[in-house]
Short mmCIF file of C-alpha atoms in Angstrom, two decimals:
data_model
loop_
_atom_site.label_atom_id
_atom_site.label_comp_id
_atom_site.label_asym_id
_atom_site.label_seq_id
_atom_site.Cartn_x
_atom_site.Cartn_y
_atom_site.Cartn_z
CA UNK A 1 -14.29 17.85 5.23
CA UNK A 2 -14.52 14.08 3.55
CA UNK A 3 -13.72 14.10 -0.36
CA UNK A 4 -15.56 11.14 -2.40
CA UNK A 5 -15.23 10.61 -6.19
CA UNK A 6 -17.30 8.82 -8.19
CA UNK A 7 -15.90 6.70 -11.01
CA UNK A 8 -19.24 5.57 -12.93
CA UNK A 9 -17.57 3.20 -15.26
CA UNK A 10 -18.07 -0.96 -15.24
CA UNK A 11 -17.19 -3.66 -17.51
CA UNK A 12 -21.02 -4.33 -17.33
CA UNK A 13 -23.56 -3.64 -15.02
CA UNK A 14 -24.25 -6.08 -11.99
CA UNK A 15 -28.02 -7.40 -11.95
CA UNK A 16 -28.84 -6.03 -8.55
CA UNK A 17 -26.69 -2.36 -8.87
CA UNK A 18 -28.70 1.17 -9.11
CA UNK A 19 -25.68 3.23 -8.88
CA UNK A 20 -24.90 5.19 -11.85
CA UNK A 21 -22.60 3.68 -14.05
CA UNK A 22 -21.73 3.25 -17.94
CA UNK A 23 -19.93 0.72 -19.80
CA UNK A 24 -15.96 1.33 -20.01
CA UNK A 25 -14.63 2.99 -22.90
CA UNK A 26 -11.06 4.64 -23.28
CA UNK A 27 -12.58 7.75 -25.22
CA UNK A 28 -15.27 8.65 -22.75
CA UNK A 29 -12.86 8.10 -19.74
CA UNK A 30 -10.36 10.34 -21.06
CA UNK A 31 -13.35 12.55 -20.96
CA UNK A 32 -14.76 11.97 -17.64
CA UNK A 33 -10.91 12.29 -16.83
CA UNK A 34 -9.96 16.01 -18.49
CA UNK A 35 -13.18 16.86 -16.31
CA UNK A 36 -12.53 15.54 -13.46
CA UNK A 37 -9.60 17.22 -12.99
CA UNK A 38 -10.78 20.59 -14.00
CA UNK A 39 -13.47 19.96 -11.11
CA UNK A 40 -10.55 18.95 -8.95
CA UNK A 41 -9.01 22.83 -9.32
CA UNK A 42 -12.31 24.39 -9.21
CA UNK A 43 -12.81 23.14 -5.82
CA UNK A 44 -9.53 23.72 -4.86
CA UNK A 45 -9.43 27.17 -5.67
CA UNK A 46 -13.16 27.67 -4.36
CA UNK A 47 -12.78 26.23 -1.23
CA UNK A 48 -9.44 27.68 -0.74
CA UNK A 49 -7.45 24.35 -0.57
CA UNK A 50 -9.17 22.86 2.19
CA UNK A 51 -8.14 20.26 4.54
CA UNK A 52 -9.52 16.63 3.85
CA UNK A 53 -9.49 13.69 6.41
CA UNK A 54 -10.62 10.99 4.00
CA UNK A 55 -10.62 10.01 0.41
CA UNK A 56 -13.01 7.90 -0.80
CA UNK A 57 -12.83 6.88 -4.77
CA UNK A 58 -16.04 4.55 -5.29
CA UNK A 59 -18.24 3.46 -8.30
CA UNK A 60 -18.54 1.93 -10.82
CA UNK A 61 -15.34 0.64 -10.54
CA UNK A 62 -12.42 2.54 -9.62
CA UNK A 63 -9.87 -0.29 -10.14
CA UNK A 64 -10.73 0.21 -13.85
CA UNK A 65 -8.46 3.47 -14.07
CA UNK A 66 -5.14 2.60 -15.31
CA UNK A 67 -2.56 3.89 -12.33
CA UNK A 68 -0.64 5.99 -14.18
CA UNK A 69 -3.95 7.97 -14.64
CA UNK A 70 -5.16 7.83 -11.11
CA UNK A 71 -1.74 9.22 -10.06
CA UNK A 72 -2.96 12.22 -12.05
CA UNK A 73 -5.99 12.43 -9.85
CA UNK A 74 -3.63 11.60 -6.92
CA UNK A 75 -1.58 14.18 -8.13
CA UNK A 76 -4.24 16.96 -8.25
CA UNK A 77 -5.62 16.49 -5.17
CA UNK A 78 -2.49 17.07 -3.62
CA UNK A 79 -2.38 20.28 -5.32
CA UNK A 80 -5.53 21.93 -4.54
CA UNK A 81 -5.82 20.37 -1.45
CA UNK A 82 -4.68 19.97 2.00
CA UNK A 83 -4.27 16.12 2.60
CA UNK A 84 -4.56 15.88 6.74
CA UNK A 85 -1.19 13.41 8.04
CA UNK A 86 -2.21 10.01 8.06
CA UNK A 87 -5.47 10.59 6.47
CA UNK A 88 -7.54 7.53 5.08
CA UNK A 89 -7.86 6.94 1.28
CA UNK A 90 -9.76 4.17 0.02
CA UNK A 91 -10.58 2.59 -3.17
CA UNK A 92 -12.84 0.48 -4.48
CA UNK A 93 -11.53 -2.65 -6.24
CA UNK A 94 -13.10 -5.49 -8.24
CA UNK A 95 -11.52 -8.89 -8.67
CA UNK A 96 -11.53 -8.80 -12.69
CA UNK A 97 -10.05 -5.85 -12.98
CA UNK A 98 -7.44 -5.43 -10.05
CA UNK A 99 -5.77 -8.96 -10.90
CA UNK A 100 -1.84 -8.06 -10.45
CA UNK A 101 0.46 -7.07 -7.80
CA UNK A 102 2.17 -4.62 -9.77
CA UNK A 103 -1.00 -2.82 -9.67
CA UNK A 104 -1.04 -3.04 -6.10
CA UNK A 105 2.18 -1.76 -5.53
CA UNK A 106 1.18 1.22 -7.62
CA UNK A 107 -1.54 2.04 -5.54
CA UNK A 108 0.70 1.77 -2.42
CA UNK A 109 3.43 4.31 -3.94
CA UNK A 110 0.72 6.77 -4.68
CA UNK A 111 -0.56 6.79 -1.02
CA UNK A 112 -4.08 4.73 -1.42
CA UNK A 113 -3.89 2.75 2.11
CA UNK A 114 -6.94 1.19 2.57
CA UNK A 115 -9.16 -1.18 -0.02
CA UNK A 116 -12.43 -2.15 -0.27
CA UNK A 117 -12.64 -5.72 -1.99
CA UNK A 118 -16.23 -6.24 -4.23
CA UNK A 119 -16.39 -10.54 -3.53
CA UNK A 120 -20.11 -10.02 -2.59
CA UNK A 121 -19.46 -13.80 -2.55
CA UNK A 122 -17.42 -16.54 -2.53
CA UNK A 123 -19.49 -19.12 -4.22
CA UNK A 124 -19.38 -18.94 -7.94
CA UNK A 125 -23.12 -19.87 -8.36
CA UNK A 126 -24.03 -17.12 -6.41
CA UNK A 127 -21.91 -14.55 -8.41
CA UNK A 128 -23.46 -16.03 -11.88
CA UNK A 129 -26.86 -14.90 -10.27
CA UNK A 130 -25.59 -11.61 -9.15
CA UNK A 131 -24.17 -10.68 -13.08
CA UNK A 132 -20.54 -10.53 -11.33
CA UNK A 133 -17.53 -10.02 -13.72
CA UNK A 134 -15.44 -12.79 -11.95
CA UNK A 135 -15.11 -16.17 -10.01
CA UNK A 136 -14.39 -16.93 -6.59
CA UNK A 137 -10.99 -17.78 -7.32
CA UNK A 138 -10.26 -14.36 -8.58
CA UNK A 139 -11.68 -12.92 -5.56
CA UNK A 140 -9.27 -14.90 -3.18
CA UNK A 141 -6.37 -14.33 -5.58
CA UNK A 142 -7.05 -10.26 -5.92
CA UNK A 143 -7.10 -10.25 -2.19
CA UNK A 144 -4.03 -12.51 -1.50
CA UNK A 145 -2.17 -9.88 -4.20
CA UNK A 146 -2.66 -6.99 -2.00
CA UNK A 147 -1.83 -8.78 1.09
CA UNK A 148 1.72 -9.32 -0.89
CA UNK A 149 2.15 -5.73 -1.85
CA UNK A 150 2.13 -4.65 2.11
CA UNK A 151 -1.94 -3.51 2.08
CA UNK A 152 -2.87 -3.92 5.70
CA UNK A 153 -6.24 -2.09 5.97
CA UNK A 154 -8.48 -4.23 3.40
CA UNK A 155 -12.79 -4.68 3.58
CA UNK A 156 -14.44 -7.02 1.89
CA UNK A 157 -18.36 -6.58 0.81
CA UNK A 158 -20.03 -9.58 0.90
CA UNK A 159 -24.33 -9.62 0.69
CA UNK A 160 -26.67 -12.42 2.07
CA UNK A 161 -30.61 -12.90 1.49
CA UNK A 162 -29.48 -14.29 -2.33
CA UNK A 163 -31.80 -15.90 -4.61
CA UNK A 164 -31.90 -20.05 -3.20
CA UNK A 165 -29.36 -19.17 -0.60
CA UNK A 166 -30.03 -21.11 2.50
CA UNK A 167 -28.68 -20.52 6.09
CA UNK A 168 -25.57 -23.32 5.57
CA UNK A 169 -24.46 -21.17 2.19
CA UNK A 170 -24.74 -17.98 4.15
CA UNK A 171 -22.44 -19.66 7.03
CA UNK A 172 -19.96 -21.29 4.85
CA UNK A 173 -19.61 -18.33 3.19
CA UNK A 174 -18.86 -15.99 6.32
CA UNK A 175 -15.96 -18.82 7.43
CA UNK A 176 -14.70 -18.68 4.24
CA UNK A 177 -14.45 -14.85 4.43
CA UNK A 178 -13.24 -15.10 7.94
CA UNK A 179 -10.40 -17.29 7.14
CA UNK A 180 -8.79 -14.71 5.14
CA UNK A 181 -8.80 -12.30 8.10
CA UNK A 182 -9.64 -9.10 6.45
CA UNK A 183 -9.57 -5.73 8.75
CA UNK A 184 -13.28 -5.38 7.64
CA UNK A 185 -16.37 -6.68 6.17
CA UNK A 186 -19.26 -5.25 5.16
CA UNK A 187 -22.17 -7.29 4.41
CA UNK A 188 -25.19 -6.25 2.71
CA UNK A 189 -28.86 -7.65 2.40
CA UNK A 190 -29.90 -7.97 -1.22
CA UNK A 191 -32.29 -5.04 -2.51
CA UNK A 192 -34.53 -5.28 -5.38
CA UNK A 193 -34.02 -2.35 -6.75
CA UNK A 194 -36.14 -0.18 -9.73
CA UNK A 195 -34.30 0.04 -12.87
CA UNK A 196 -31.67 -2.95 -12.08
CA UNK A 197 -32.18 -6.35 -13.76
CA UNK A 198 -33.54 -8.25 -10.78
CA UNK A 199 -36.07 -4.86 -10.32
CA UNK A 200 -37.32 -5.46 -14.22
CA UNK A 201 -37.45 -9.41 -13.72
CA UNK A 202 -39.28 -8.87 -10.24
CA UNK A 203 -41.87 -11.31 -10.76
CA UNK A 204 -38.98 -14.21 -11.36
CA UNK A 205 -36.53 -12.92 -9.02
CA UNK A 206 -38.58 -12.45 -5.56
CA UNK A 207 -39.99 -15.85 -5.33
CA UNK A 208 -36.36 -17.25 -5.32
CA UNK A 209 -35.75 -15.19 -2.38
CA UNK A 210 -35.22 -16.62 1.10
CA UNK A 211 -38.44 -16.29 3.24
CA UNK A 212 -38.24 -12.83 5.48
CA UNK A 213 -37.77 -15.00 8.59
CA UNK A 214 -34.44 -16.91 6.66
CA UNK A 215 -33.33 -13.31 5.95
CA UNK A 216 -33.69 -12.00 9.41
CA UNK A 217 -31.85 -15.43 10.63
CA UNK A 218 -29.09 -14.55 8.45
CA UNK A 219 -28.77 -11.06 9.80
CA UNK A 220 -28.51 -11.98 13.22
CA UNK A 221 -26.36 -14.93 12.89
CA UNK A 222 -24.09 -13.16 10.80
CA UNK A 223 -23.58 -10.28 12.96
CA UNK A 224 -23.38 -12.49 16.22
CA UNK A 225 -20.77 -14.49 13.99
CA UNK A 226 -18.86 -11.80 13.08
CA UNK A 227 -18.54 -10.43 16.61
CA UNK A 228 -17.59 -13.67 17.84
CA UNK A 229 -14.90 -13.71 15.67
CA UNK A 230 -13.46 -10.27 16.77
CA UNK A 231 -15.17 -8.03 14.42
CA UNK A 232 -16.87 -4.90 16.07
CA UNK A 233 -20.38 -4.34 14.45
CA UNK A 234 -19.96 -0.46 14.50
CA UNK A 235 -23.01 0.47 11.94
CA UNK A 236 -25.62 -1.98 10.79
CA UNK A 237 -23.92 -3.42 7.91
CA UNK A 238 -20.14 -2.77 8.88
CA UNK A 239 -17.93 -4.64 10.83
CA UNK A 240 -14.63 -3.66 12.02
CA UNK A 241 -11.24 -5.22 13.85
CA UNK A 242 -9.98 -2.44 16.76
CA UNK A 243 -8.55 0.41 15.13
CA UNK A 244 -10.09 -0.16 11.36
CA UNK A 245 -13.44 0.86 11.38
CA UNK A 246 -13.81 3.12 7.78
CA UNK A 247 -13.33 6.79 8.77
CA UNK A 248 -14.83 8.10 5.72
CA UNK A 249 -17.97 6.13 6.03
CA UNK A 250 -18.06 6.80 9.84
CA UNK A 251 -17.78 10.47 8.77
CA UNK A 252 -21.04 10.34 7.29
CA UNK A 253 -22.65 8.72 10.17
CA UNK A 254 -21.23 11.93 11.91
CA UNK A 255 -22.69 14.19 9.61
CA UNK A 256 -19.39 15.68 8.89
CA UNK A 257 -19.15 17.76 5.60
CA UNK A 258 -18.57 16.26 2.26
CA UNK A 259 -17.63 16.58 -1.00
CA UNK A 260 -18.49 14.55 -3.71
CA UNK A 261 -17.13 14.93 -7.40
CA UNK A 262 -17.83 13.18 -10.92
CA UNK A 263 -20.86 12.46 -12.17
CA UNK A 264 -23.75 12.14 -9.80
CA UNK A 265 -21.60 12.32 -6.52
CA UNK A 266 -23.49 14.06 -3.71
CA UNK A 267 -22.00 16.96 -1.49
CA UNK A 268 -22.99 18.69 1.93
CA UNK A 269 -21.28 21.45 2.94
CA UNK A 270 -22.80 23.83 5.64
CA UNK A 271 -26.20 24.02 5.13
CA UNK A 272 -26.31 23.23 1.54
CA UNK A 273 -26.49 20.06 -0.34
CA UNK A 274 -26.33 19.73 -4.21
CA UNK A 275 -25.71 16.52 -6.61
CA UNK A 276 -23.50 17.15 -9.74
CA UNK A 277 -25.08 16.12 -12.99
CA UNK A 278 -25.75 12.57 -14.09
CA UNK A 279 -24.60 12.37 -17.59
CA UNK A 280 -21.29 13.32 -19.06
CA UNK A 281 -22.27 16.38 -21.19
CA UNK A 282 -24.26 18.41 -18.29
CA UNK A 283 -21.12 17.28 -16.27
CA UNK A 284 -18.56 18.53 -17.86
CA UNK A 285 -20.99 22.04 -18.97
CA UNK A 286 -20.92 22.79 -15.41
CA UNK A 287 -17.54 22.20 -14.41
CA UNK A 288 -16.13 24.01 -17.56
CA UNK A 289 -18.91 26.76 -16.42
CA UNK A 290 -18.18 26.72 -12.95
CA UNK A 291 -22.15 26.14 -12.24
CA UNK A 292 -21.33 23.11 -9.54
CA UNK A 293 -23.03 23.80 -6.32
CA UNK A 294 -25.31 26.68 -7.79
CA UNK A 295 -28.47 24.56 -7.74
CA UNK A 296 -28.65 23.36 -3.70
CA UNK A 297 -30.75 22.34 -1.03
CA UNK A 298 -30.89 24.20 1.81
CA UNK A 299 -30.73 22.06 5.01
CA UNK A 300 -32.58 23.41 7.56
CA UNK A 301 -32.80 22.76 11.23
CA UNK A 302 -35.66 20.39 10.75
CA UNK A 303 -34.13 18.19 8.02
CA UNK A 304 -30.55 18.29 10.47
CA UNK A 305 -32.87 16.68 13.00
CA UNK A 306 -33.90 13.96 11.46
CA UNK A 307 -30.49 13.15 9.71
CA UNK A 308 -29.27 13.31 13.07
CA UNK A 309 -31.62 10.90 14.45
CA UNK A 310 -31.62 8.56 10.54
CA UNK A 311 -27.82 8.62 10.42
CA UNK A 312 -27.30 8.03 14.65
CA UNK A 313 -29.74 5.05 14.64
CA UNK A 314 -27.87 3.35 12.64
CA UNK A 315 -24.50 3.08 14.52
CA UNK A 316 -23.75 0.83 17.51
CA UNK A 317 -23.39 4.51 19.58
CA UNK A 318 -26.77 5.52 18.66
CA UNK A 319 -28.69 8.63 19.32
CA UNK A 320 -27.46 10.94 22.34
CA UNK A 321 -30.54 11.98 23.45
CA UNK A 322 -29.24 15.49 24.95
CA UNK A 323 -27.52 16.35 21.07
CA UNK A 324 -31.39 16.09 19.65
CA UNK A 325 -32.38 18.31 22.60
CA UNK A 326 -29.46 20.97 21.93
CA UNK A 327 -30.15 21.00 17.85
CA UNK A 328 -33.79 21.18 18.38
CA UNK A 329 -34.88 22.24 21.99
CA UNK A 330 -37.64 19.40 21.97
CA UNK A 331 -37.71 15.95 24.07
CA UNK A 332 -37.23 13.18 21.98
CA UNK A 333 -38.11 10.81 25.16
CA UNK A 334 -41.36 13.15 25.16
CA UNK A 335 -42.48 13.81 21.78
CA UNK A 336 -42.21 10.31 20.90
CA UNK A 337 -43.22 8.50 24.27
CA UNK A 338 -45.57 6.05 22.69
CA UNK A 339 -43.24 4.88 19.74
CA UNK A 340 -40.18 4.75 21.77
CA UNK A 341 -42.60 2.84 24.62
CA UNK A 342 -43.68 0.37 21.85
CA UNK A 343 -40.08 -0.22 20.40
CA UNK A 344 -38.41 -0.78 23.68
CA UNK A 345 -41.49 -3.13 24.74
CA UNK A 346 -40.85 -4.99 21.71
CA UNK A 347 -37.27 -5.60 22.18
CA UNK A 348 -36.12 -3.48 19.37
CA UNK A 349 -34.55 -0.46 21.04
CA UNK A 350 -32.25 0.32 24.38
CA UNK A 351 -32.04 2.97 25.91
CA UNK A 352 -29.10 3.47 28.66
CA UNK A 353 -26.84 6.45 29.78
CA UNK A 354 -28.57 8.85 28.10
CA UNK A 355 -28.85 7.40 24.36
CA UNK A 356 -31.28 5.22 22.22
CA UNK A 357 -29.52 2.37 20.22
CA UNK A 358 -31.17 -0.41 17.91
CA UNK A 359 -31.07 -3.67 18.86
CA UNK A 360 -30.36 -6.47 16.49
CA UNK A 361 -33.78 -7.25 15.66
CA UNK A 362 -34.39 -3.55 15.44
CA UNK A 363 -31.72 -3.11 12.72
CA UNK A 364 -33.83 -5.69 11.11
CA UNK A 365 -36.49 -3.11 10.81
CA UNK A 366 -34.33 0.08 10.75
CA UNK A 367 -35.97 1.47 7.96
CA UNK A 368 -39.42 1.85 9.50
CA UNK A 369 -38.39 2.55 12.88
CA UNK A 370 -36.27 5.58 11.31
CA UNK A 371 -38.96 6.75 9.68
CA UNK A 372 -41.47 6.72 12.69
CA UNK A 373 -38.69 8.30 15.29
CA UNK A 374 -37.35 11.11 12.26
CA UNK A 375 -40.58 12.43 11.21
CA UNK A 376 -43.97 13.67 12.34
#
């Protein structure tokens, strides 16, 4: 089982972010921490101290949690869950809140062994446009402090397709990040989402974005460049050196059970999927009353088949056709013959050794391809 802990606090909301978060304050955080510790105990008892293979602290900004309080969470997890030897424990950190070597020393001492650092860009103009609360210099300093503390598994987040960004700018970003030699790089195209600063100002933002043709070049160039520098593209947005694939994220693509804790966290256990309440008062009431997980969606065979297609095709491994047949009793190549033929002829998918995989051009239009193959 995978374990995800949502930390819904930020210094401020970035302009592109659609995740649930609120401005950090000590009173609300103390309330959150007390409720989270109660939720950890609740699930540990309900699931009878289950084995977990990964823990991932996401947000929000988990690095806003003071180390002594983060240690309370880690102690509670060890008490109520069974940690598998050699498991991966990741925390997302932002350069503005993780800027002290002693902080990283504390993380290592409590068993956290992987970092995901939210650079997003190493260009100060881009950082300002994105509403990030840090500079490029702070980002680099955070990375070096983490290395000095002893972290040997670091991921860096980057974004492309930004307002007024040119190919040469993206090239410079990639070169600068690769020089740091992180073990993992997540590379995301900017998406303008509703209920974000960008979404609320769509009319002003969209004309500043690179044309679709330029964004396509950025994606393909970025993937090819990172591969040439020794990174394996194991998922549309994920690149890793050998031995450093994110086990937590890979578990999602492999459709493992996962338990999400904290406000708005999603869980899938067996044939049930449920979402924690979004707001603190409702979340607290659900934990105290033991109601978590009672309002669930049943994962039917049809949903499992759709998710098998959609999640598998996001990965470089692709969809194993026999696995689809075993699950559904159907032959995808026959049922979707005309669609797959058209995709293949247009260079968007490859079919070999019993697998169907997206090409890099296919990854560019992955959402429409996945919809056409997963749904009738």
